Tab-separated table of C-alpha atoms and ligand atoms in Angstrom:
chain	number	residue	atom	x	y	z
A	1	MET	CA	-7.696	-22.524	-9.341
A	2	MET	CA	-4.157	-23.537	-10.765
A	3	LEU	CA	-3.257	-20.431	-11.524
A	4	LEU	CA	-4.417	-19.054	-8.392
A	5	THR	CA	-1.216	-22.104	-6.532
A	6	PHE	CA	0.963	-21.357	-8.329
A	7	VAL	CA	1.645	-17.400	-8.046
A	8	VAL	CA	0.679	-17.969	-4.005
A	9	LEU	CA	4.066	-20.834	-4.715
A	10	LEU	CA	6.288	-18.654	-7.351
A	11	THR	CA	5.945	-15.371	-5.041
A	12	ALA	CA	6.392	-16.863	-1.273
A	13	ALA	CA	9.450	-17.367	-2.135
A	14	VAL	CA	10.178	-13.712	-2.620
A	15	PRO	CA	12.468	-12.896	-0.011
A	16	SER	CA	10.639	-9.625	1.942
A	17	ALA	CA	13.885	-8.654	2.769
A	18	LEU	CA	14.117	-6.675	-0.441
A	19	ALA	CA	12.037	-4.068	1.607
A	20	SER	CA	11.587	-3.923	5.368
A	21	GLY	CA	8.595	-6.728	5.643
A	22	THR	CA	6.360	-6.348	3.292
A	23	THR	CA	4.888	-9.725	2.839
A	24	GLY	CA	4.868	-12.074	5.852
A	25	THR	CA	2.706	-14.131	7.638
A	26	SER	CA	3.010	-15.094	11.240
A	27	ASP	CA	5.701	-17.416	11.928
A	28	SER	CA	6.867	-19.114	15.020
A	29	LYS	CA	10.443	-17.398	14.699
A	30	LYS	CA	9.136	-13.869	13.476
A	31	LEU	CA	7.248	-11.928	15.425
A	32	VAL	CA	5.138	-9.528	12.861
A	33	LEU	CA	4.730	-6.343	14.179
A	34	GLY	CA	1.916	-4.163	12.727
A	35	THR	CA	2.618	-0.273	13.219
A	36	SER	CA	1.896	2.938	11.085
A	37	ALA	CA	5.193	4.221	11.191
A	38	ASP	CA	4.048	8.440	10.801
A	39	PHE	CA	3.710	8.531	14.615
A	40	ALA	CA	7.132	11.037	15.805
A	41	PRO	CA	8.661	9.692	18.346
A	42	TYR	CA	6.699	6.502	18.499
A	43	GLU	CA	7.341	4.870	14.785
A	44	PHE	CA	8.493	7.068	11.875
A	45	HIS	CA	10.505	6.951	9.021
A	46	LYS	CA	13.983	8.101	9.224
A	47	VAL	CA	17.030	8.128	6.315
A	48	ILE	CA	20.010	6.020	8.190
A	49	ASN	CA	23.046	5.898	6.742
A	50	GLY	CA	21.111	6.129	3.359
A	51	LYS	CA	18.894	3.458	4.115
A	52	ASP	CA	15.196	4.080	5.155
A	53	GLU	CA	14.629	2.214	8.354
A	54	ILE	CA	11.649	2.153	10.961
A	55	VAL	CA	12.320	4.165	14.573
A	56	GLY	CA	10.714	5.152	17.825
A	57	PHE	CA	10.484	4.140	21.194
A	58	ASP	CA	7.176	1.679	19.960
A	59	ILE	CA	9.673	0.428	17.813
A	60	ALA	CA	12.776	0.283	20.630
A	61	ILE	CA	9.578	-1.479	22.786
A	62	ALA	CA	9.636	-4.110	19.635
A	63	LYS	CA	12.716	-4.753	20.078
A	64	GLU	CA	13.556	-5.562	23.528
A	65	ILE	CA	10.023	-8.122	23.305
A	66	ALA	CA	11.550	-10.053	20.420
A	67	ALA	CA	14.553	-10.089	22.102
A	68	ASP	CA	12.940	-11.244	25.015
A	69	LEU	CA	10.759	-13.861	23.188
A	70	GLY	CA	14.251	-15.140	21.378
A	71	VAL	CA	12.721	-14.749	18.075
A	72	GLU	CA	13.321	-12.135	14.950
A	73	LEU	CA	10.991	-8.977	14.476
A	74	VAL	CA	9.472	-7.919	11.469
A	75	ILE	CA	7.539	-4.524	10.793
A	76	GLU	CA	4.637	-4.157	8.708
A	77	ASP	CA	3.960	-0.405	7.635
A	78	MET	CA	-0.110	0.124	7.716
A	79	GLY	CA	-2.297	2.836	8.053
A	80	PHE	CA	-3.519	2.684	11.205
A	81	ASP	CA	-7.082	2.061	11.198
A	82	GLY	CA	-5.852	-1.110	8.745
A	83	LEU	CA	-4.015	-2.436	12.259
A	84	LEU	CA	-7.246	-3.938	14.103
A	85	PRO	CA	-7.880	-6.070	10.460
A	86	ALA	CA	-5.055	-7.240	10.489
A	87	LEU	CA	-4.011	-8.238	14.115
A	88	GLN	CA	-7.495	-9.704	13.990
A	89	SER	CA	-6.546	-11.308	10.542
A	90	GLY	CA	-3.339	-13.044	11.910
A	91	ARG	CA	-1.491	-10.751	9.027
A	92	VAL	CA	0.608	-9.995	12.283
A	93	ASP	CA	1.285	-10.655	15.463
A	94	ILE	CA	1.834	-7.562	17.807
A	95	VAL	CA	0.402	-4.388	17.189
A	96	ILE	CA	2.890	-1.220	19.033
A	97	SER	CA	1.157	2.148	17.584
A	98	GLY	CA	0.676	4.317	20.263
A	99	MET	CA	-2.784	2.833	20.516
A	100	THR	CA	-4.925	3.490	23.551
A	101	PRO	CA	-6.804	1.070	24.681
A	102	THR	CA	-10.269	1.925	24.537
A	103	GLU	CA	-13.608	-0.011	25.003
A	104	ASP	CA	-14.392	-0.593	21.200
A	105	ARG	CA	-11.198	-1.524	20.160
A	106	LYS	CA	-11.103	-4.537	23.755
A	107	LYS	CA	-13.975	-5.757	21.767
A	108	SER	CA	-12.029	-7.282	19.031
A	109	ILE	CA	-8.305	-7.268	20.554
A	110	ASP	CA	-6.684	-7.898	23.787
A	111	PHE	CA	-4.506	-5.183	25.307
A	112	SER	CA	-1.287	-5.230	27.320
A	113	ASP	CA	-0.297	-2.786	30.299
A	114	THR	CA	-0.090	0.601	29.266
A	115	TYR	CA	3.467	2.162	28.640
A	116	TYR	CA	3.305	6.230	27.898
A	117	LYS	CA	0.635	8.340	28.408
A	118	SER	CA	-0.641	12.204	26.665
A	119	LYS	CA	-2.534	14.629	25.914
A	120	GLN	CA	-4.582	15.837	22.975
A	121	VAL	CA	-3.251	19.046	21.257
A	122	ILE	CA	-4.639	21.640	18.582
A	123	MET	CA	-2.500	21.718	16.014
A	124	VAL	CA	-2.988	25.142	13.916
A	125	ARG	CA	-0.780	27.302	11.666
A	126	ASN	CA	1.121	29.246	12.966
A	127	GLU	CA	-0.596	33.222	11.989
A	128	ASP	CA	-3.650	31.527	13.651
A	129	LYS	CA	-2.333	30.655	17.143
A	130	ASP	CA	-5.131	33.597	18.993
A	131	LYS	CA	-7.966	32.285	16.666
A	132	TYR	CA	-8.338	29.515	18.857
A	133	PRO	CA	-8.096	29.863	22.233
A	134	THR	CA	-10.443	27.025	23.229
A	135	MET	CA	-12.378	23.990	21.705
A	136	ALA	CA	-15.299	25.899	21.351
A	137	GLU	CA	-13.296	27.529	18.003
A	138	LEU	CA	-13.064	24.163	16.295
A	139	GLU	CA	-17.293	24.484	15.966
A	140	ASN	CA	-18.392	24.769	11.926
A	141	GLU	CA	-14.520	24.537	11.186
A	142	LYS	CA	-12.532	22.629	9.040
A	143	ILE	CA	-10.199	20.068	11.038
A	144	GLY	CA	-8.392	16.797	11.112
A	145	ALA	CA	-7.384	13.612	12.325
A	146	GLN	CA	-6.030	10.547	11.720
A	147	LYS	CA	-8.371	7.305	10.119
A	148	GLY	CA	-9.542	4.898	12.766
A	149	SER	CA	-8.096	7.086	15.667
A	150	ILE	CA	-9.371	8.347	19.127
A	151	GLN	CA	-8.907	12.164	17.733
A	152	GLU	CA	-11.056	11.286	14.851
A	153	THR	CA	-13.984	10.275	17.144
A	154	ILE	CA	-13.135	13.532	19.203
A	155	GLY	CA	-13.258	15.179	16.246
A	156	GLN	CA	-16.304	13.701	15.004
A	157	LYS	CA	-18.142	14.964	18.434
A	158	ILE	CA	-17.520	18.725	17.300
A	159	PRO	CA	-20.869	20.278	16.293
A	160	GLY	CA	-20.977	21.559	12.716
A	161	ALA	CA	-16.946	20.654	12.094
A	162	LYS	CA	-15.947	19.387	8.577
A	163	LEU	CA	-13.724	17.026	9.613
A	164	THR	CA	-10.811	15.302	6.917
A	165	SER	CA	-9.723	11.487	7.953
A	166	LEU	CA	-6.286	10.453	6.716
A	167	ASP	CA	-4.247	7.911	6.837
A	168	LYS	CA	-1.103	9.649	7.630
A	169	ILE	CA	0.087	12.067	10.697
A	170	SER	CA	2.045	13.893	7.777
A	171	ASP	CA	-0.677	14.527	5.164
A	172	ILE	CA	-2.863	16.148	8.020
A	173	VAL	CA	-0.005	18.331	8.159
A	174	LEU	CA	0.483	18.738	4.633
A	175	GLN	CA	-3.211	19.524	4.727
A	176	LEU	CA	-2.632	21.758	7.361
A	177	GLN	CA	-0.029	24.103	5.491
A	178	THR	CA	-1.738	23.801	2.040
A	179	LYS	CA	-4.472	25.550	4.117
A	180	ARG	CA	-7.169	22.640	3.121
A	181	ILE	CA	-7.874	22.470	6.839
A	182	ASN	CA	-7.584	24.491	10.341
A	183	ALA	CA	-6.699	22.964	12.471
A	184	ALA	CA	-5.704	19.048	13.352
A	185	ILE	CA	-6.410	17.544	16.711
A	186	VAL	CA	-3.522	15.454	18.049
A	187	GLU	CA	-1.173	13.960	20.560
A	188	ASP	CA	1.010	16.632	21.832
A	189	THR	CA	4.350	14.120	21.806
A	190	VAL	CA	3.665	14.137	18.504
A	191	ALA	CA	2.426	17.310	17.737
A	192	ALA	CA	6.118	18.236	19.171
A	193	GLY	CA	7.733	16.735	15.984
A	194	TYR	CA	6.145	19.337	13.807
A	195	LEU	CA	6.473	22.861	15.400
A	196	ASP	CA	8.370	25.113	13.128
A	197	ASP	CA	7.584	28.399	11.786
A	198	MET	CA	4.563	26.834	9.926
A	199	ILE	CA	3.015	24.892	12.061
A	200	GLY	CA	2.037	26.083	16.331
A	201	LEU	CA	0.139	24.609	18.774
A	202	ALA	CA	-2.963	26.574	19.755
A	203	PRO	CA	-3.611	26.516	23.599
A	204	ALA	CA	-6.688	24.983	24.167
A	205	VAL	CA	-6.886	21.647	24.457
A	206	PRO	CA	-9.970	19.185	23.479
A	207	ASP	CA	-9.286	16.449	26.893
A	208	GLU	CA	-7.682	17.631	29.272
A	209	GLU	CA	-7.666	14.222	30.044
A	210	GLN	CA	-4.519	11.907	29.824
A	211	VAL	CA	-4.759	9.203	27.462
A	212	ALA	CA	-2.563	5.756	27.636
A	213	ALA	CA	-0.505	3.589	24.912
A	214	ALA	CA	-0.579	0.263	25.377
A	215	ILE	CA	0.212	-2.530	23.145
A	216	GLY	CA	-2.765	-4.884	21.035
A	217	ILE	CA	-2.529	-8.589	20.923
A	218	ARG	CA	-4.851	-10.975	19.276
A	219	LYS	CA	-7.848	-12.220	21.556
A	220	GLY	CA	-6.808	-15.133	23.503
A	221	ASN	CA	-3.496	-15.109	23.164
A	222	THR	CA	-2.511	-15.292	26.703
A	223	GLU	CA	0.917	-16.600	26.329
A	224	LEU	CA	2.549	-13.866	24.300
A	225	LEU	CA	0.227	-11.173	26.308
A	226	ASN	CA	1.579	-12.331	29.966
A	227	ALA	CA	5.412	-12.164	27.577
A	228	VAL	CA	4.647	-8.485	26.567
A	229	ASN	CA	3.523	-7.383	29.586
A	230	GLY	CA	6.834	-9.279	31.470
A	231	THR	CA	8.766	-7.051	29.242
A	232	LEU	CA	7.112	-4.324	29.861
A	233	GLU	CA	7.554	-4.174	33.595
A	234	ARG	CA	11.339	-5.001	33.153
A	235	LEU	CA	11.128	-2.205	31.191
A	236	LYS	CA	10.169	-0.022	33.498
A	237	SER	CA	11.805	-0.893	36.516
A	238	GLU	CA	14.765	-0.274	34.510
A	239	ASN	CA	13.375	3.022	33.282
A	240	LYS	CA	14.430	2.376	30.644
A	241	ILE	CA	10.559	3.497	28.664
A	242	ASP	CA	12.062	7.255	29.682
A	243	GLN	CA	15.237	6.728	27.751
A	244	MET	CA	13.866	5.127	24.500
A	245	VAL	CA	11.589	8.327	24.702
A	246	THR	CA	14.277	10.854	24.658
A	247	GLU	CA	16.517	8.978	22.532
A	248	ALA	CA	13.495	8.625	19.763
A	249	SER	CA	12.945	12.343	20.182
A	250	GLN	CA	16.398	13.347	19.928
A	251	LEU	CA	16.062	11.195	16.581
A	252	MET	CA	13.003	13.196	15.642
A	253	ALA	CA	14.197	16.685	16.746
A	254	ASP	CA	17.772	16.286	14.282
A	255	ARG	CA	16.344	15.928	11.176
A	256	GLU	CA	17.656	18.298	8.370
A	257	VAL	CA	16.101	21.767	7.585
A	258	LYS	CA	17.147	22.780	3.845
A	259	SER	CA	14.169	21.811	1.311
A	260	PRO	CA	16.706	19.996	-1.598
A	261	ASN	CA	15.346	20.385	-5.001
A	262	ILE	CA	14.570	17.620	-6.844
A	263	PHE	CA	17.691	16.337	-8.192
A	264	GLU	CA	18.774	16.087	-4.840
A	265	VAL	CA	15.314	14.927	-3.580
A	266	PHE	CA	16.217	11.160	-6.625
A	267	TRP	CA	19.763	11.175	-5.910
A	268	GLN	CA	18.918	11.241	-1.851
A	269	TYR	CA	16.629	8.799	-2.198
A	270	LYS	CA	17.509	7.033	-5.443
A	271	SER	CA	17.853	3.323	-3.218
A	272	PHE	CA	13.847	3.929	-2.443
A	273	TYR	CA	12.534	4.340	-6.111
A	274	ALA	CA	15.059	1.410	-6.911
A	275	THR	CA	13.257	-0.731	-4.689
A	276	GLY	CA	10.284	0.712	-6.306
A	277	VAL	CA	11.018	-0.455	-9.796
A	278	GLY	CA	12.302	-3.588	-8.793
A	279	TYR	CA	8.947	-4.385	-7.645
A	280	THR	CA	6.568	-2.405	-9.778
A	281	LEU	CA	8.397	-4.403	-12.755
A	282	LEU	CA	8.112	-7.782	-10.722
A	283	LEU	CA	4.507	-7.447	-10.217
A	284	SER	CA	3.226	-5.645	-13.814
A	285	ALA	CA	5.657	-8.813	-15.174
A	286	LEU	CA	4.033	-11.266	-13.571
A	287	GLY	CA	0.302	-9.564	-14.160
A	288	VAL	CA	0.850	-9.374	-17.551
A	289	ILE	CA	2.089	-13.504	-18.016
A	290	PHE	CA	-0.650	-14.379	-15.903
A	291	GLY	CA	-3.274	-11.998	-17.852
A	292	VAL	CA	-2.621	-13.799	-21.132
A	293	ILE	CA	-2.676	-17.343	-20.170
A	294	ILE	CA	-6.169	-16.153	-17.935
A	295	GLY	CA	-6.926	-13.710	-21.133
A	296	LEU	CA	-6.843	-16.928	-23.345
A	297	ILE	CA	-8.359	-19.696	-21.243
A	298	ILE	CA	-11.116	-16.675	-21.071
A	299	CYS	CA	-11.162	-16.242	-24.999
A	300	MET	CA	-11.839	-19.570	-25.622
A	301	PHE	CA	-14.422	-19.423	-23.134
A	302	ARG	CA	-16.585	-16.722	-24.932
A	303	MET	CA	-15.878	-18.333	-28.383
A	304	HIS	CA	-16.278	-21.950	-27.228
A	305	ASP	CA	-19.908	-24.044	-28.686
A	306	MET	CA	-21.098	-24.870	-25.541
A	307	ALA	CA	-23.305	-22.070	-24.415
A	308	ILE	CA	-22.311	-22.637	-21.061
A	309	LEU	CA	-18.543	-22.009	-21.502
A	310	ARG	CA	-19.421	-18.749	-23.317
A	311	TRP	CA	-21.529	-17.248	-20.594
A	312	ILE	CA	-18.740	-18.378	-17.835
A	313	GLY	CA	-16.187	-16.026	-19.876
A	314	THR	CA	-18.810	-13.715	-21.396
A	315	ALA	CA	-19.695	-12.887	-17.144
A	316	TYR	CA	-16.238	-12.392	-16.237
A	317	VAL	CA	-15.757	-9.750	-18.570
A	318	GLU	CA	-18.437	-8.208	-18.089
A	319	VAL	CA	-17.950	-8.541	-13.961
A	320	ILE	CA	-13.846	-7.915	-13.923
A	321	ARG	CA	-14.158	-5.120	-16.518
A	322	GLY	CA	-17.911	-3.626	-14.857
A	323	THR	CA	-15.747	-3.549	-11.418
A	324	PRO	CA	-12.880	-0.935	-10.058
A	325	MET	CA	-10.116	-2.767	-9.664
A	326	LEU	CA	-9.088	-0.651	-6.289
A	327	VAL	CA	-12.456	-2.300	-5.578
A	328	GLN	CA	-10.976	-5.877	-6.236
A	329	LEU	CA	-7.868	-5.627	-4.376
A	330	MET	CA	-9.890	-5.128	-1.338
A	331	ILE	CA	-11.770	-7.986	-1.583
A	332	ILE	CA	-8.885	-9.697	-2.181
A	333	TYR	CA	-6.691	-8.595	0.339
A	334	TYR	CA	-8.868	-8.012	2.854
A	335	GLY	CA	-12.184	-9.475	2.137
A	336	LEU	CA	-10.757	-13.089	1.708
A	337	SER	CA	-8.844	-13.496	4.998
A	338	LEU	CA	-11.339	-11.938	7.451
A	339	THR	CA	-13.716	-13.849	5.825
A	340	PHE	CA	-12.134	-17.162	4.697
A	341	GLY	CA	-8.780	-16.789	6.534
A	342	ILE	CA	-6.632	-16.918	3.206
A	343	ASN	CA	-4.214	-14.505	3.803
A	344	PHE	CA	-2.223	-12.866	0.350
A	345	SER	CA	0.849	-11.647	1.056
A	346	ALA	CA	0.554	-8.077	-0.614
A	347	LEU	CA	2.858	-9.045	-3.211
A	348	GLN	CA	0.278	-12.580	-4.305
A	349	ALA	CA	-3.084	-10.342	-3.617
A	350	GLY	CA	-0.969	-7.660	-6.197
A	351	ILE	CA	-0.313	-10.229	-8.943
A	352	ILE	CA	-3.719	-11.728	-8.116
A	353	THR	CA	-5.483	-8.887	-8.604
A	354	LEU	CA	-3.652	-7.281	-11.271
A	355	SER	CA	-3.683	-10.785	-13.868
A	356	ILE	CA	-7.427	-11.021	-12.962
A	357	ASN	CA	-7.911	-8.040	-13.886
A	358	SER	CA	-6.069	-7.647	-16.986
A	359	GLY	CA	-6.948	-11.195	-18.420
A	360	ALA	CA	-10.492	-9.969	-19.002
A	361	TYR	CA	-9.253	-6.542	-21.031
A	362	LEU	CA	-6.776	-9.122	-22.982
A	363	ALA	CA	-9.299	-11.875	-23.576
A	364	GLU	CA	-11.635	-9.349	-25.144
A	365	ILE	CA	-8.719	-8.303	-27.627
A	366	PHE	CA	-7.705	-11.699	-28.620
A	367	ARG	CA	-11.525	-12.540	-29.319
A	368	ALA	CA	-11.691	-9.444	-31.335
A	369	GLY	CA	-8.415	-10.380	-33.065
A	370	ILE	CA	-9.185	-13.662	-34.311
A	371	GLN	CA	-12.845	-12.870	-35.038
A	372	GLY	CA	-11.093	-9.485	-37.326
A	373	VAL	CA	-9.307	-12.306	-39.472
A	374	ASP	CA	-11.835	-12.848	-42.351
A	375	ARG	CA	-14.012	-16.328	-42.470
A	376	GLY	CA	-12.374	-16.834	-46.152
A	377	GLN	CA	-9.004	-18.051	-44.037
A	378	LEU	CA	-10.715	-20.446	-42.698
A	379	GLU	CA	-12.356	-21.951	-45.362
A	380	ALA	CA	-9.908	-21.840	-47.970
A	381	ALA	CA	-7.373	-23.678	-44.709
A	382	ARG	CA	-10.065	-26.103	-44.531
A	383	SER	CA	-10.041	-26.928	-48.291
A	384	LEU	CA	-6.836	-27.559	-48.419
A	385	GLY	CA	-7.107	-29.966	-46.017
A	386	MET	CA	-5.749	-28.767	-42.944
A	387	ASP	CA	-8.010	-29.538	-39.807
A	388	ARG	CA	-9.539	-26.991	-37.292
A	389	ALA	CA	-6.565	-26.792	-34.917
A	390	ALA	CA	-3.824	-26.571	-37.844
A	391	ALA	CA	-5.871	-23.936	-39.802
A	392	MET	CA	-6.475	-22.070	-36.223
A	393	ARG	CA	-2.458	-22.021	-35.746
A	394	PHE	CA	-0.785	-22.031	-39.297
A	395	ILE	CA	-3.412	-19.302	-40.603
A	396	ILE	CA	-5.747	-17.433	-38.770
A	397	LEU	CA	-3.710	-16.540	-34.993
A	398	PRO	CA	-0.647	-15.174	-36.197
A	399	GLN	CA	-3.063	-12.871	-38.637
A	400	ALA	CA	-4.534	-12.284	-35.846
A	401	PHE	CA	-1.384	-11.344	-33.400
A	402	LYS	CA	-0.015	-9.334	-35.386
A	403	ALA	CA	-3.839	-7.404	-36.116
A	404	VAL	CA	-3.894	-6.721	-32.021
A	405	LEU	CA	-0.548	-6.643	-31.066
A	406	PRO	CA	-0.654	-2.788	-30.687
A	407	ALA	CA	-3.358	-3.083	-28.472
A	408	ILE	CA	-1.683	-5.177	-26.316
A	409	GLY	CA	0.888	-2.963	-26.321
A	410	ASN	CA	-1.664	-0.846	-24.615
A	411	GLU	CA	-2.491	-3.081	-22.194
A	412	PHE	CA	0.803	-4.118	-21.173
A	413	VAL	CA	1.557	-0.497	-20.825
A	414	THR	CA	-2.017	-0.096	-18.661
A	415	ILE	CA	-0.752	-2.585	-16.421
A	416	ILE	CA	2.808	-0.712	-15.568
A	417	LYS	CA	0.364	2.694	-14.589
A	418	GLU	CA	-2.234	0.472	-12.465
A	419	SER	CA	0.155	-1.736	-10.562
A	420	SER	CA	0.527	1.912	-8.756
A	421	ILE	CA	-2.928	1.224	-7.398
A	422	ILE	CA	-1.406	-1.993	-5.271
A	423	SER	CA	0.638	0.455	-2.867
A	424	VAL	CA	-2.541	1.175	-1.055
A	425	ILE	CA	-2.242	-2.371	1.171
A	426	GLY	CA	1.707	-1.048	1.375
A	427	MET	CA	3.275	-2.851	-1.369
A	428	VAL	CA	6.553	-1.186	-2.212
A	429	ASP	CA	6.459	-0.105	-5.140
A	430	ILE	CA	7.719	3.094	-7.333
A	431	MET	CA	4.326	4.803	-6.081
A	432	TYR	CA	4.540	3.083	-2.219
A	433	GLN	CA	7.956	4.954	-1.883
A	434	ALA	CA	7.065	8.354	-3.288
A	435	SER	CA	4.358	8.625	-0.433
A	436	VAL	CA	7.528	7.370	1.613
A	437	VAL	CA	9.843	10.544	-0.047
A	438	LYS	CA	6.754	12.588	0.924
A	439	ASN	CA	6.218	12.021	3.806
A	440	ILE	CA	10.070	11.976	5.143
A	441	THR	CA	10.887	15.306	2.431
A	442	TYR	CA	6.926	17.561	2.975
A	443	GLN	CA	7.899	17.935	-0.149
A	444	GLY	CA	4.291	17.708	-1.910
A	445	MET	CA	5.324	18.030	-5.897
A	446	ASN	CA	9.021	16.136	-6.234
A	447	PRO	CA	8.334	12.857	-4.553
A	448	PHE	CA	6.150	12.106	-7.607
A	449	LEU	CA	7.100	14.224	-10.305
A	450	ILE	CA	10.377	11.463	-9.976
A	451	ALA	CA	7.059	8.743	-9.924
A	452	ALA	CA	6.390	10.195	-13.033
A	453	ALA	CA	8.930	10.551	-14.789
A	454	ILE	CA	10.053	6.921	-13.877
A	455	TYR	CA	6.674	5.080	-14.422
A	456	PHE	CA	7.034	7.224	-18.226
A	457	VAL	CA	10.280	6.146	-18.769
A	458	LEU	CA	9.506	2.642	-18.059
A	459	THR	CA	6.404	2.695	-20.415
A	460	PHE	CA	7.915	4.451	-22.908
A	461	ILE	CA	10.603	1.936	-23.557
A	462	LEU	CA	8.027	-0.910	-23.503
A	463	SER	CA	6.257	1.336	-26.097
A	464	LYS	CA	9.753	1.603	-28.509
A	465	LEU	CA	10.545	-2.419	-28.250
A	466	LEU	CA	6.618	-3.050	-28.945
A	467	GLY	CA	7.054	-1.255	-32.185
A	468	ARG	CA	10.311	-2.976	-33.403
A	469	LEU	CA	8.614	-6.286	-32.636
A	470	GLU	CA	5.564	-4.395	-34.706
A	471	ARG	CA	7.252	-3.478	-37.983
A	472	LYS	CA	9.628	-7.063	-37.666
A	473	LEU	CA	6.293	-8.823	-37.785
A	474	SER	CA	4.749	-6.014	-40.686
A	475	ALA	CA	8.432	-6.405	-42.752
A	476	SER	CA	8.005	-10.182	-43.383
A	477	ASP	CA	4.208	-9.136	-44.475
A	478	ARG	CA	5.269	-7.264	-47.409
A	479	ARG	CA	7.933	-10.417	-48.201
B	1	LIG	N1	-3.899	7.038	20.725
B	1	LIG	C1	-4.188	7.319	19.415
B	1	LIG	C2	-5.576	6.389	19.458
B	1	LIG	O1	-5.075	5.147	20.042
B	1	LIG	C3	-3.548	7.962	17.928
B	1	LIG	C4	-2.748	6.435	17.912
B	1	LIG	C5	-2.005	7.036	16.168
B	1	LIG	N2	-0.651	6.293	16.151
B	1	LIG	C6	-0.153	6.077	15.027
B	1	LIG	N3	1.126	5.495	14.869
B	1	LIG	N4	-0.636	6.398	14.141
B	1	LIG	O2	-6.482	6.332	18.178
């Protein structure tokens, strides 16, 4: 509990300014916007003056709302299907993400007036354009749609279709390009941004009806709802929304065509990776520190004279070791927040998960080290007049530490690598940034090769340093 409090206090101070808002809880001076920035021209990533920015007409609208409220806008980019829980739990104040106000969604959140209309279309590879004249051809076909979207619902209703639901639209386009799916259901405005010599539109539309987009607000927050509707009304009367759509569409259209090689990708997005390295190191370092503390405590429990403490220690190790870290992360980040209202930022949840997890492994390593020291050592120390504590401190622990140093080193390397899992909750680490670069460049290989190289360099340096420490310690043995 104390550790937990400490992590929270410590990380509450880490400025979210390092990246475009990954942490952040609702606070009166800020408006936290939740969005899935994969939906050009609504909201998408764009490199502007070498910096990654989230732009689009949804964002332009959000800025107007924040300006009218006189507060600062903070953007949280997440998977589309994470938006409703984020809004309900208070992690974000408002959701603008081209979201259609469906009856189902209205059960859990409120919606503003609608501000934009679009239609559904089928996206296919250009060479397949004539293969899908109507929706009927999608039957028994491999299709794709965004997870949690109304397009997913449409896809689920197509008889026999094998539907792949993914978090980000760009992933769906990649699936289409790599022939893992043969068609995708998307909105026309969004599809327009992807049309090129590879991707085309099938003439058929699954649903001639127009669908609207509206802004999501937590139930009962009428004050904000009224303010949002007020801003929308003003924008509509000034014809600003059309103008914003045009501007966003232009931004979307002027993307670079030539495909850069791996060095160019690295150079162009080096600031992305630099941010990622910062967060990965921060996560791993704090994960290691708290992991060691937890590990020591659990190790003491496991070797204690009191059966109940031994039992707790064993249970801890077995449970943590026996469940995937990804599941633990989901429980800490989403579970605690939705069930108990305990809202950890992505960074806090990441550090807590990493330390809890590595604590279990380290406890075992420590125990093995201590038990590996010959019993005779303790007996000899005691017969020389040392009490238990002194014997531990001067005789047992130094030997144990030396023996398990390689294993500890292993664990540290593992923590650096495993920290990449935290990227799924939007932690801006190396892995996350690699995905962002993938989404911007539409390259599937280079962004991840760069990430792999960076992880390797980090872990390699660490093992060299640990190797040096090991040699130093064993040198003292030979004196
Ligand atoms: N309008 C659709 C829906 O409400 C799709 C919205 C997807 N938005 C996004 N930012 N990816 O389900």
